[in-house]
Amino acid sequence: MSKKVKIVVLVSGGGTNLQALIDAQNSGIITNGKIVCVISSKPGAYALTRAENAGIDAYVVSKKECKSQADFEEKIEAILENKGAELIILAGFMSILSADFTKKHENRIINVHPALIPSFCGAGYYGLKVHEAALAYGVKVTGATVHFVNEIPDGGKIIMQKAVKIHDGDTPEKLQKRVMKQAEWKILPASAELVCKKILNGEV
Ligand code: GAR
């Protein structure tokens, strides 16, 4: 068997993007990487059940129960080291990582954001809030972005983007669903595969 990049997925919620990664791994869209574990910042996140159902090790590092950001990140680091992580995927991970953490893992962390960066991104723009902001602004097209993670929230190099049309009568919930289905669940697995391939080829 050829070498695969060891992927650790960080989550905080429902985990539909994690599911898209698992499905892509099972269907052969992701061939150059393998999810070795899932870490949730929230106990009880449904993403943990998705990992369990797929037979993937899952851990909780509860942000709330950590003394500080450093403590939170140390606990995550310990799992990453133990698992030999080579690529970290933020899939609905609702915590901003410190500059120390992102520098240590330069070009080894990717994130999916539910808008076309540089619109509706940065600190405070996460989950439904992104779609509320897009509708309030009145844009006619939104979408999703997968990017490398650096010290600037949503500021790293863009890997892939996909546009999604806004419809009359959209609510933030309806728009979130469409952006996930038409964009996030496609470009996140595709980007994961692309980055894994580049890591194996020493291109990134
Ligand atoms: C997704 O829409 C993801 O792009 C977004 O949260 C949702 C998580 O859903 N992430 C962010 O806003 C991060 N800035 P999921 O748990 O079902 O994948």
mmCIF file of C-alpha atoms in Angstrom, residues 97-191:
data_model
loop_
_atom_site.group_PDB
_atom_site.id
_atom_site.type_symbol
_atom_site.label_atom_id
_atom_site.label_comp_id
_atom_site.label_asym_id
_atom_site.label_seq_id
_atom_site.Cartn_x
_atom_site.Cartn_y
_atom_site.Cartn_z
ATOM 1 C CA LEU A 97 -5.905 29.008 16.891
ATOM 2 C CA SER A 98 -2.969 31.063 18.200
ATOM 3 C CA ALA A 99 -0.123 32.344 16.023
ATOM 4 C CA ASP A 100 2.229 29.952 17.861
ATOM 5 C CA PHE A 101 0.075 27.003 16.846
ATOM 6 C CA THR A 102 -0.460 28.070 13.237
ATOM 7 C CA LYS A 103 3.261 28.888 12.751
ATOM 8 C CA LYS A 104 4.251 25.491 14.070
ATOM 9 C CA HIS A 105 1.957 23.858 11.504
ATOM 10 C CA GLU A 106 2.571 26.161 8.548
ATOM 11 C CA ASN A 107 0.934 24.774 5.358
ATOM 12 C CA ARG A 108 -0.326 21.831 7.392
ATOM 13 C CA ILE A 109 -3.710 23.237 8.510
ATOM 14 C CA ILE A 110 -6.626 23.826 6.153
ATOM 15 C CA ASN A 111 -10.043 25.285 6.947
ATOM 16 C CA VAL A 112 -13.409 25.449 5.226
ATOM 17 C CA HIS A 113 -15.204 28.801 5.465
ATOM 18 C CA PRO A 114 -18.827 29.263 4.314
ATOM 19 C CA ALA A 115 -18.321 32.394 2.175
ATOM 20 C CA LEU A 116 -16.175 33.653 -0.682
ATOM 21 C CA ILE A 117 -13.155 35.028 1.195
ATOM 22 C CA PRO A 118 -12.362 37.980 1.504
ATOM 23 C CA SER A 119 -16.112 38.602 2.001
ATOM 24 C CA PHE A 120 -17.834 37.812 5.299
ATOM 25 C CA CYS A 121 -14.807 36.356 7.026
ATOM 26 C CA GLY A 122 -12.476 36.929 9.952
ATOM 27 C CA ALA A 123 -13.148 37.014 13.685
ATOM 28 C CA GLY A 124 -16.872 36.894 14.484
ATOM 29 C CA TYR A 125 -17.872 35.359 11.148
ATOM 30 C CA TYR A 126 -18.675 31.729 11.719
ATOM 31 C CA GLY A 127 -21.552 29.322 11.127
ATOM 32 C CA LEU A 128 -24.950 30.924 10.509
ATOM 33 C CA LYS A 129 -23.610 34.421 11.227
ATOM 34 C CA VAL A 130 -21.777 34.314 7.888
ATOM 35 C CA HIS A 131 -25.002 33.636 5.980
ATOM 36 C CA GLU A 132 -26.947 36.239 8.000
ATOM 37 C CA ALA A 133 -24.306 38.817 7.025
ATOM 38 C CA ALA A 134 -24.366 37.812 3.352
ATOM 39 C CA LEU A 135 -28.184 38.125 3.208
ATOM 40 C CA ALA A 136 -28.160 41.422 5.144
ATOM 41 C CA TYR A 137 -25.632 42.859 2.686
ATOM 42 C CA GLY A 138 -27.756 41.730 -0.244
ATOM 43 C CA VAL A 139 -25.075 39.920 -2.226
ATOM 44 C CA LYS A 140 -26.463 37.793 -5.057
ATOM 45 C CA VAL A 141 -23.670 35.236 -5.017
ATOM 46 C CA THR A 142 -21.898 33.679 -2.067
ATOM 47 C CA GLY A 143 -20.101 30.341 -1.702
ATOM 48 C CA ALA A 144 -17.364 28.590 0.215
ATOM 49 C CA THR A 145 -13.599 28.748 0.480
ATOM 50 C CA VAL A 146 -10.949 26.277 1.576
ATOM 51 C CA HIS A 147 -7.699 27.914 2.626
ATOM 52 C CA PHE A 148 -4.484 27.322 4.514
ATOM 53 C CA VAL A 149 -4.651 28.571 8.087
ATOM 54 C CA ASN A 150 -2.189 31.206 9.283
ATOM 55 C CA GLU A 151 -2.191 33.687 12.184
ATOM 56 C CA ILE A 152 -4.831 35.883 10.520
ATOM 57 C CA PRO A 153 -8.369 34.474 10.939
ATOM 58 C CA ASP A 154 -9.484 33.309 7.462
ATOM 59 C CA GLY A 155 -6.396 35.051 6.058
ATOM 60 C CA GLY A 156 -4.274 32.187 4.694
ATOM 61 C CA LYS A 157 -3.657 31.294 1.070
ATOM 62 C CA ILE A 158 -6.785 30.160 -0.783
ATOM 63 C CA ILE A 159 -6.822 26.576 -2.076
ATOM 64 C CA MET A 160 -10.289 26.302 -3.649
ATOM 65 C CA GLN A 161 -13.509 28.329 -3.910
ATOM 66 C CA LYS A 162 -16.957 27.598 -5.269
ATOM 67 C CA ALA A 163 -19.737 30.119 -5.869
ATOM 68 C CA VAL A 164 -23.384 29.529 -4.890
ATOM 69 C CA LYS A 165 -26.381 31.624 -5.993
ATOM 70 C CA ILE A 166 -28.617 33.349 -3.487
ATOM 71 C CA HIS A 167 -32.348 32.809 -4.114
ATOM 72 C CA ASP A 168 -35.292 35.110 -3.384
ATOM 73 C CA GLY A 169 -36.754 34.253 -0.010
ATOM 74 C CA ASP A 170 -33.535 32.698 1.320
ATOM 75 C CA THR A 171 -33.154 32.433 5.073
ATOM 76 C CA PRO A 172 -29.732 31.986 6.705
ATOM 77 C CA GLU A 173 -30.635 28.335 7.324
ATOM 78 C CA LYS A 174 -31.694 27.667 3.709
ATOM 79 C CA LEU A 175 -28.587 29.382 2.405
ATOM 80 C CA GLN A 176 -26.314 27.497 4.794
ATOM 81 C CA LYS A 177 -27.715 24.186 3.545
ATOM 82 C CA ARG A 178 -27.233 25.155 -0.112
ATOM 83 C CA VAL A 179 -23.674 26.406 0.462
ATOM 84 C CA MET A 180 -22.803 23.191 2.271
ATOM 85 C CA LYS A 181 -24.348 20.925 -0.349
ATOM 86 C CA GLN A 182 -23.196 22.759 -3.470
ATOM 87 C CA ALA A 183 -19.813 23.959 -2.265
ATOM 88 C CA GLU A 184 -18.363 22.928 1.118
ATOM 89 C CA TRP A 185 -18.956 19.170 0.886
ATOM 90 C CA LYS A 186 -17.310 19.197 -2.558
ATOM 91 C CA ILE A 187 -14.341 21.532 -2.194
ATOM 92 C CA LEU A 188 -13.264 20.367 1.268
ATOM 93 C CA PRO A 189 -12.617 16.732 0.243
ATOM 94 C CA ALA A 190 -11.144 17.868 -3.100
ATOM 95 C CA SER A 191 -8.800 20.279 -1.323
#
